[in-house]
Amino acid sequence: MLSEEENIKKYLESVIRTIPDFPKPGIQFKDITTLLGDKKALKLTTESLSSPYLEDQCDVVVGLESRGFLFGTNIAEILSASFVPVRKPGKLPSEIISETYELEYGTDSLEMHKDAIKKGDKVIIHDDLIATGGSALAATKLVERLGGVVIGYSFIIELSFLNGRKKLNHDRIESVLII
Ligand code: AMP
């Protein structure tokens, strides 16, 4: 018999839709709009993302644009933390810091407001999915440049074959589903 946790994982996996060759050939895109559209899955996902960190006294949840915003504020609320968005270039209106990271072809950048994190803040970095780990690592650098301490990472889906976990090199990486 499956444990309650295994049943939850099985259910969440069943409501995530995989779209082949989106946005380009060879990518198996994990579409979470079907998960968001399911009342039970929405609640279970928020609970599954928050529960590993209930005892950690996190100060800030950092969510990555854009799907990291969907659950990020809910997680922050449950953990009695604040929420900070990490955004794509040109979106944040006040003074920013920026990190550039490598993509398969070319580079990309992520930005954060300079005053978003205070020295010593305990931070959890959240996104819907970790693939290569490049964007989560860039977010880590932004947090650390402002004096924050990353106490862990939180993802709904981890594509383990891309080894993002190794890139982050942290002992606290909590993924609801490891595929
Ligand atoms: P990475 O920086 O390589 O870890 O990529 C993670 C980011 O890209 C996340 O914001 C994901 O939403 C998005 N992403 C990468 N691969 C996929 C995929 N197969 N399905 C859905 N989103 C993806």
PDB file of C-alpha atoms and ligand atoms in Angstrom:
ATOM      1  CA  MET A   1       0.000   0.000   0.000  1.00  0.00           C
ATOM      2  CA  LEU A   2       1.206   3.526  -0.781  1.00  0.00           C
ATOM      3  CA  SER A   3       1.838   6.001   2.054  1.00  0.00           C
ATOM      4  CA  GLU A   4      -0.192   9.224   2.215  1.00  0.00           C
ATOM      5  CA  GLU A   5       2.803  11.160   0.870  1.00  0.00           C
ATOM      6  CA  GLU A   6       3.211   8.755  -2.055  1.00  0.00           C
ATOM      7  CA  ASN A   7      -0.497   9.044  -2.854  1.00  0.00           C
ATOM      8  CA  ILE A   8      -0.239  12.851  -2.884  1.00  0.00           C
ATOM      9  CA  LYS A   9       2.755  12.712  -5.214  1.00  0.00           C
ATOM     10  CA  LYS A  10       0.978  10.291  -7.513  1.00  0.00           C
ATOM     11  CA  TYR A  11      -2.059  12.562  -7.626  1.00  0.00           C
ATOM     12  CA  LEU A  12      -0.029  15.709  -8.324  1.00  0.00           C
ATOM     13  CA  GLU A  13       1.940  13.953 -11.042  1.00  0.00           C
ATOM     14  CA  SER A  14      -1.360  12.878 -12.652  1.00  0.00           C
ATOM     15  CA  VAL A  15      -2.602  16.488 -12.965  1.00  0.00           C
ATOM     16  CA  ILE A  16       0.583  17.922 -14.507  1.00  0.00           C
ATOM     17  CA  ARG A  17       0.359  17.916 -18.282  1.00  0.00           C
ATOM     18  CA  THR A  18       3.426  17.186 -20.404  1.00  0.00           C
ATOM     19  CA  ILE A  19       3.502  18.976 -23.764  1.00  0.00           C
ATOM     20  CA  PRO A  20       6.060  17.520 -26.178  1.00  0.00           C
ATOM     21  CA  ASP A  21       8.230  19.868 -28.263  1.00  0.00           C
ATOM     22  CA  PHE A  22       7.168  23.092 -26.492  1.00  0.00           C
ATOM     23  CA  PRO A  23       8.450  25.803 -26.741  1.00  0.00           C
ATOM     24  CA  LYS A  24      10.921  24.127 -29.099  1.00  0.00           C
ATOM     25  CA  PRO A  25      11.632  20.642 -30.468  1.00  0.00           C
ATOM     26  CA  GLY A  26      13.000  18.163 -27.922  1.00  0.00           C
ATOM     27  CA  ILE A  27      11.613  19.907 -24.796  1.00  0.00           C
ATOM     28  CA  GLN A  28       9.035  17.994 -22.733  1.00  0.00           C
ATOM     29  CA  PHE A  29       7.277  21.002 -21.222  1.00  0.00           C
ATOM     30  CA  LYS A  30       5.730  20.461 -17.782  1.00  0.00           C
ATOM     31  CA  ASP A  31       2.492  22.439 -17.887  1.00  0.00           C
ATOM     32  CA  ILE A  32       1.230  23.241 -14.375  1.00  0.00           C
ATOM     33  CA  THR A  33      -1.872  25.152 -15.507  1.00  0.00           C
ATOM     34  CA  THR A  34      -3.751  21.842 -15.176  1.00  0.00           C
ATOM     35  CA  LEU A  35      -2.500  21.517 -11.594  1.00  0.00           C
ATOM     36  CA  LEU A  36      -3.551  25.106 -10.809  1.00  0.00           C
ATOM     37  CA  GLY A  37      -6.957  24.352 -12.291  1.00  0.00           C
ATOM     38  CA  ASP A  38      -7.568  21.477  -9.879  1.00  0.00           C
ATOM     39  CA  LYS A  39      -8.808  22.629  -6.426  1.00  0.00           C
ATOM     40  CA  LYS A  40      -7.454  19.617  -4.587  1.00  0.00           C
ATOM     41  CA  ALA A  41      -4.054  19.754  -6.314  1.00  0.00           C
ATOM     42  CA  LEU A  42      -3.715  23.492  -5.665  1.00  0.00           C
ATOM     43  CA  LYS A  43      -4.121  22.950  -1.920  1.00  0.00           C
ATOM     44  CA  LEU A  44      -1.919  19.835  -1.802  1.00  0.00           C
ATOM     45  CA  THR A  45       0.860  21.578  -3.727  1.00  0.00           C
ATOM     46  CA  THR A  46       0.917  24.577  -1.390  1.00  0.00           C
ATOM     47  CA  GLU A  47       1.019  22.236   1.614  1.00  0.00           C
ATOM     48  CA  SER A  48       3.701  19.991   0.119  1.00  0.00           C
ATOM     49  CA  LEU A  49       5.931  22.963  -0.722  1.00  0.00           C
ATOM     50  CA  SER A  50       5.587  24.563   2.725  1.00  0.00           C
ATOM     51  CA  SER A  51       5.671  21.566   5.047  1.00  0.00           C
ATOM     52  CA  PRO A  52       9.447  20.825   4.867  1.00  0.00           C
ATOM     53  CA  TYR A  53      10.192  24.347   6.126  1.00  0.00           C
ATOM     54  CA  LEU A  54       7.610  24.861   8.878  1.00  0.00           C
ATOM     55  CA  GLU A  55      10.230  24.773  11.648  1.00  0.00           C
ATOM     56  CA  ASP A  56      12.917  26.819   9.901  1.00  0.00           C
ATOM     57  CA  GLN A  57      11.986  30.406  10.735  1.00  0.00           C
ATOM     58  CA  CYS A  58      12.500  31.572   7.193  1.00  0.00           C
ATOM     59  CA  ASP A  59      12.450  35.373   6.714  1.00  0.00           C
ATOM     60  CA  VAL A  60      11.987  35.623   2.960  1.00  0.00           C
ATOM     61  CA  VAL A  61      10.692  33.417   0.161  1.00  0.00           C
ATOM     62  CA  VAL A  62      12.242  34.424  -3.157  1.00  0.00           C
ATOM     63  CA  GLY A  63      10.131  33.448  -6.185  1.00  0.00           C
ATOM     64  CA  LEU A  64      11.460  33.291  -9.740  1.00  0.00           C
ATOM     65  CA  GLU A  65       9.542  34.882 -12.614  1.00  0.00           C
ATOM     66  CA  SER A  66       7.059  33.881 -13.565  1.00  0.00           C
ATOM     67  CA  ARG A  67       5.772  30.533 -12.368  1.00  0.00           C
ATOM     68  CA  GLY A  68       7.671  30.912  -9.094  1.00  0.00           C
ATOM     69  CA  PHE A  69       5.198  33.677  -8.241  1.00  0.00           C
ATOM     70  CA  LEU A  70       2.173  31.367  -8.353  1.00  0.00           C
ATOM     71  CA  PHE A  71       2.923  29.505  -5.115  1.00  0.00           C
ATOM     72  CA  GLY A  72       5.682  31.749  -3.741  1.00  0.00           C
ATOM     73  CA  THR A  73       3.441  34.172  -1.868  1.00  0.00           C
ATOM     74  CA  ASN A  74       1.321  31.320  -0.483  1.00  0.00           C
ATOM     75  CA  ILE A  75       4.420  29.564   0.833  1.00  0.00           C
ATOM     76  CA  ALA A  76       5.645  32.845   2.354  1.00  0.00           C
ATOM     77  CA  GLU A  77       2.311  33.400   4.064  1.00  0.00           C
ATOM     78  CA  ILE A  78       2.267  29.903   5.572  1.00  0.00           C
ATOM     79  CA  LEU A  79       5.868  30.292   6.799  1.00  0.00           C
ATOM     80  CA  SER A  80       5.144  33.801   8.185  1.00  0.00           C
ATOM     81  CA  ALA A  81       7.824  35.117   5.848  1.00  0.00           C
ATOM     82  CA  SER A  82       7.813  37.921   3.285  1.00  0.00           C
ATOM     83  CA  PHE A  83       7.985  37.439  -0.487  1.00  0.00           C
ATOM     84  CA  VAL A  84      10.533  38.859  -2.924  1.00  0.00           C
ATOM     85  CA  PRO A  85      10.201  38.522  -6.704  1.00  0.00           C
ATOM     86  CA  VAL A  86      13.211  37.848  -8.904  1.00  0.00           C
ATOM     87  CA  ARG A  87      12.375  39.206 -12.336  1.00  0.00           C
ATOM     88  CA  LYS A  88      13.518  39.229 -15.925  1.00  0.00           C
ATOM     89  CA  PRO A  89      15.412  42.336 -17.078  1.00  0.00           C
ATOM     90  CA  GLY A  90      13.655  45.683 -17.138  1.00  0.00           C
ATOM     91  CA  LYS A  91      10.604  44.769 -15.041  1.00  0.00           C
ATOM     92  CA  LEU A  92      11.539  46.050 -11.583  1.00  0.00           C
ATOM     93  CA  PRO A  93      10.986  49.786 -11.116  1.00  0.00           C
ATOM     94  CA  SER A  94      13.472  50.692  -8.365  1.00  0.00           C
ATOM     95  CA  GLU A  95      17.244  50.199  -8.003  1.00  0.00           C
ATOM     96  CA  ILE A  96      18.274  46.652  -8.950  1.00  0.00           C
ATOM     97  CA  ILE A  97      21.144  44.195  -8.915  1.00  0.00           C
ATOM     98  CA  SER A  98      21.526  41.754 -11.778  1.00  0.00           C
ATOM     99  CA  GLU A  99      23.061  38.318 -12.462  1.00  0.00           C
ATOM    100  CA  THR A 100      23.733  36.882 -15.900  1.00  0.00           C
ATOM    101  CA  TYR A 101      23.803  33.127 -16.440  1.00  0.00           C
ATOM    102  CA  GLU A 102      24.474  30.709 -19.293  1.00  0.00           C
ATOM    103  CA  LEU A 103      21.709  29.102 -21.340  1.00  0.00           C
ATOM    104  CA  GLU A 104      22.124  26.321 -23.882  1.00  0.00           C
ATOM    105  CA  TYR A 105      22.448  29.051 -26.518  1.00  0.00           C
ATOM    106  CA  GLY A 106      23.461  32.461 -25.185  1.00  0.00           C
ATOM    107  CA  THR A 107      22.819  34.041 -21.805  1.00  0.00           C
ATOM    108  CA  ASP A 108      19.972  35.388 -19.715  1.00  0.00           C
ATOM    109  CA  SER A 109      19.744  37.711 -16.709  1.00  0.00           C
ATOM    110  CA  LEU A 110      17.692  37.950 -13.546  1.00  0.00           C
ATOM    111  CA  GLU A 111      17.173  41.011 -11.383  1.00  0.00           C
ATOM    112  CA  MET A 112      16.206  41.803  -7.799  1.00  0.00           C
ATOM    113  CA  HIS A 113      15.550  45.056  -5.995  1.00  0.00           C
ATOM    114  CA  LYS A 114      18.629  46.205  -4.086  1.00  0.00           C
ATOM    115  CA  ASP A 115      16.640  46.743  -0.890  1.00  0.00           C
ATOM    116  CA  ALA A 116      14.691  43.456  -1.083  1.00  0.00           C
ATOM    117  CA  ILE A 117      16.886  41.407   1.271  1.00  0.00           C
ATOM    118  CA  LYS A 118      18.507  42.458   4.553  1.00  0.00           C
ATOM    119  CA  LYS A 119      21.866  41.174   5.780  1.00  0.00           C
ATOM    120  CA  GLY A 120      21.361  37.866   7.611  1.00  0.00           C
ATOM    121  CA  ASP A 121      17.877  37.176   6.221  1.00  0.00           C
ATOM    122  CA  LYS A 122      17.139  33.450   6.001  1.00  0.00           C
ATOM    123  CA  VAL A 123      15.913  32.823   2.473  1.00  0.00           C
ATOM    124  CA  ILE A 124      14.160  30.011   0.606  1.00  0.00           C
ATOM    125  CA  ILE A 125      14.371  30.120  -3.183  1.00  0.00           C
ATOM    126  CA  HIS A 126      11.283  28.806  -4.956  1.00  0.00           C
ATOM    127  CA  ASP A 127      10.377  28.024  -8.554  1.00  0.00           C
ATOM    128  CA  ASP A 128       7.897  25.687 -10.210  1.00  0.00           C
ATOM    129  CA  LEU A 129      10.604  23.561 -11.783  1.00  0.00           C
ATOM    130  CA  ILE A 130      14.356  23.018 -11.640  1.00  0.00           C
ATOM    131  CA  ALA A 131      15.983  21.942 -14.897  1.00  0.00           C
ATOM    132  CA  THR A 132      19.706  22.805 -15.203  1.00  0.00           C
ATOM    133  CA  GLY A 133      19.612  24.930 -12.046  1.00  0.00           C
ATOM    134  CA  GLY A 134      20.995  27.987 -13.850  1.00  0.00           C
ATOM    135  CA  SER A 135      18.205  30.355 -12.835  1.00  0.00           C
ATOM    136  CA  ALA A 136      18.089  29.153  -9.208  1.00  0.00           C
ATOM    137  CA  LEU A 137      21.862  29.587  -8.987  1.00  0.00           C
ATOM    138  CA  ALA A 138      21.611  33.138 -10.374  1.00  0.00           C
ATOM    139  CA  ALA A 139      18.922  33.879  -7.750  1.00  0.00           C
ATOM    140  CA  THR A 140      21.244  32.475  -5.078  1.00  0.00           C
ATOM    141  CA  LYS A 141      23.982  34.894  -6.135  1.00  0.00           C
ATOM    142  CA  LEU A 142      21.558  37.828  -5.979  1.00  0.00           C
ATOM    143  CA  VAL A 143      20.472  36.860  -2.452  1.00  0.00           C
ATOM    144  CA  GLU A 144      24.059  36.355  -1.260  1.00  0.00           C
ATOM    145  CA  ARG A 145      25.259  39.653  -2.743  1.00  0.00           C
ATOM    146  CA  LEU A 146      22.706  41.389  -0.518  1.00  0.00           C
ATOM    147  CA  GLY A 147      23.885  39.437   2.554  1.00  0.00           C
ATOM    148  CA  GLY A 148      21.048  36.908   2.675  1.00  0.00           C
ATOM    149  CA  VAL A 149      21.593  33.271   3.618  1.00  0.00           C
ATOM    150  CA  VAL A 150      19.928  30.620   1.448  1.00  0.00           C
ATOM    151  CA  ILE A 151      18.622  28.000   3.864  1.00  0.00           C
ATOM    152  CA  GLY A 152      17.025  25.906   1.135  1.00  0.00           C
ATOM    153  CA  TYR A 153      15.277  25.530  -2.193  1.00  0.00           C
ATOM    154  CA  SER A 154      11.718  24.559  -2.992  1.00  0.00           C
ATOM    155  CA  PHE A 155      10.476  23.212  -6.321  1.00  0.00           C
ATOM    156  CA  ILE A 156       7.333  21.453  -7.462  1.00  0.00           C
ATOM    157  CA  ILE A 157       9.173  19.465 -10.151  1.00  0.00           C
ATOM    158  CA  GLU A 158      12.822  18.460 -10.410  1.00  0.00           C
ATOM    159  CA  LEU A 159      14.079  17.132 -13.749  1.00  0.00           C
ATOM    160  CA  SER A 160      16.776  14.965 -12.176  1.00  0.00           C
ATOM    161  CA  PHE A 161      18.462  13.999 -15.463  1.00  0.00           C
ATOM    162  CA  LEU A 162      19.611  17.617 -15.898  1.00  0.00           C
ATOM    163  CA  ASN A 163      21.539  17.577 -12.592  1.00  0.00           C
ATOM    164  CA  GLY A 164      20.393  20.993 -11.356  1.00  0.00           C
ATOM    165  CA  ARG A 165      20.754  19.714  -7.799  1.00  0.00           C
ATOM    166  CA  LYS A 166      24.489  19.258  -8.332  1.00  0.00           C
ATOM    167  CA  LYS A 167      24.838  22.790  -9.671  1.00  0.00           C
ATOM    168  CA  LEU A 168      23.164  24.284  -6.589  1.00  0.00           C
ATOM    169  CA  ASN A 169      25.425  22.247  -4.284  1.00  0.00           C
ATOM    170  CA  HIS A 170      23.233  22.737  -1.196  1.00  0.00           C
ATOM    171  CA  ASP A 171      22.101  20.150   1.361  1.00  0.00           C
ATOM    172  CA  ARG A 172      18.510  21.395   1.429  1.00  0.00           C
ATOM    173  CA  ILE A 173      16.744  20.991  -1.908  1.00  0.00           C
ATOM    174  CA  GLU A 174      13.092  20.051  -1.453  1.00  0.00           C
ATOM    175  CA  SER A 175      11.293  18.956  -4.620  1.00  0.00           C
ATOM    176  CA  VAL A 176       7.738  17.659  -4.406  1.00  0.00           C
ATOM    177  CA  LEU A 177       8.184  15.504  -7.521  1.00  0.00           C
ATOM    178  CA  ILE A 178      11.527  14.193  -8.732  1.00  0.00           C
ATOM    179  CA  ILE A 179      11.188  13.020 -12.313  1.00  0.00           C
TER     180      ILE A 179
HETATM  181  P1  AMP B   1      16.811  26.039 -15.243  1.00  0.00           P
HETATM  182  O1  AMP B   1      17.333  27.427 -14.996  1.00  0.00           O
HETATM  183  O2  AMP B   1      17.524  25.347 -16.375  1.00  0.00           O
HETATM  184  O3  AMP B   1      16.800  25.192 -13.977  1.00  0.00           O
HETATM  185  O4  AMP B   1      15.319  26.162 -15.754  1.00  0.00           O
HETATM  186  C1  AMP B   1      14.290  26.390 -14.864  1.00  0.00           C
HETATM  187  C2  AMP B   1      13.311  27.394 -15.399  1.00  0.00           C
HETATM  188  O5  AMP B   1      12.914  27.104 -16.727  1.00  0.00           O
HETATM  189  C3  AMP B   1      12.053  27.384 -14.558  1.00  0.00           C
HETATM  190  O6  AMP B   1      11.621  28.723 -14.364  1.00  0.00           O
HETATM  191  C4  AMP B   1      11.058  26.577 -15.368  1.00  0.00           C
HETATM  192  O7  AMP B   1       9.774  27.130 -15.266  1.00  0.00           O
HETATM  193  C5  AMP B   1      11.579  26.625 -16.795  1.00  0.00           C
HETATM  194  N1  AMP B   1      11.656  25.282 -17.412  1.00  0.00           N
HETATM  195  C6  AMP B   1      12.784  24.639 -17.813  1.00  0.00           C
HETATM  196  N2  AMP B   1      12.512  23.464 -18.348  1.00  0.00           N
HETATM  197  C7  AMP B   1      11.179  23.301 -18.300  1.00  0.00           C
HETATM  198  C8  AMP B   1      10.266  22.240 -18.670  1.00  0.00           C
HETATM  199  N3  AMP B   1      10.685  21.105 -19.230  1.00  0.00           N
HETATM  200  N4  AMP B   1       8.949  22.424 -18.425  1.00  0.00           N
HETATM  201  C9  AMP B   1       8.504  23.569 -17.847  1.00  0.00           C
HETATM  202  N5  AMP B   1       9.302  24.586 -17.478  1.00  0.00           N
HETATM  203  C10 AMP B   1      10.623  24.470 -17.694  1.00  0.00           C
END
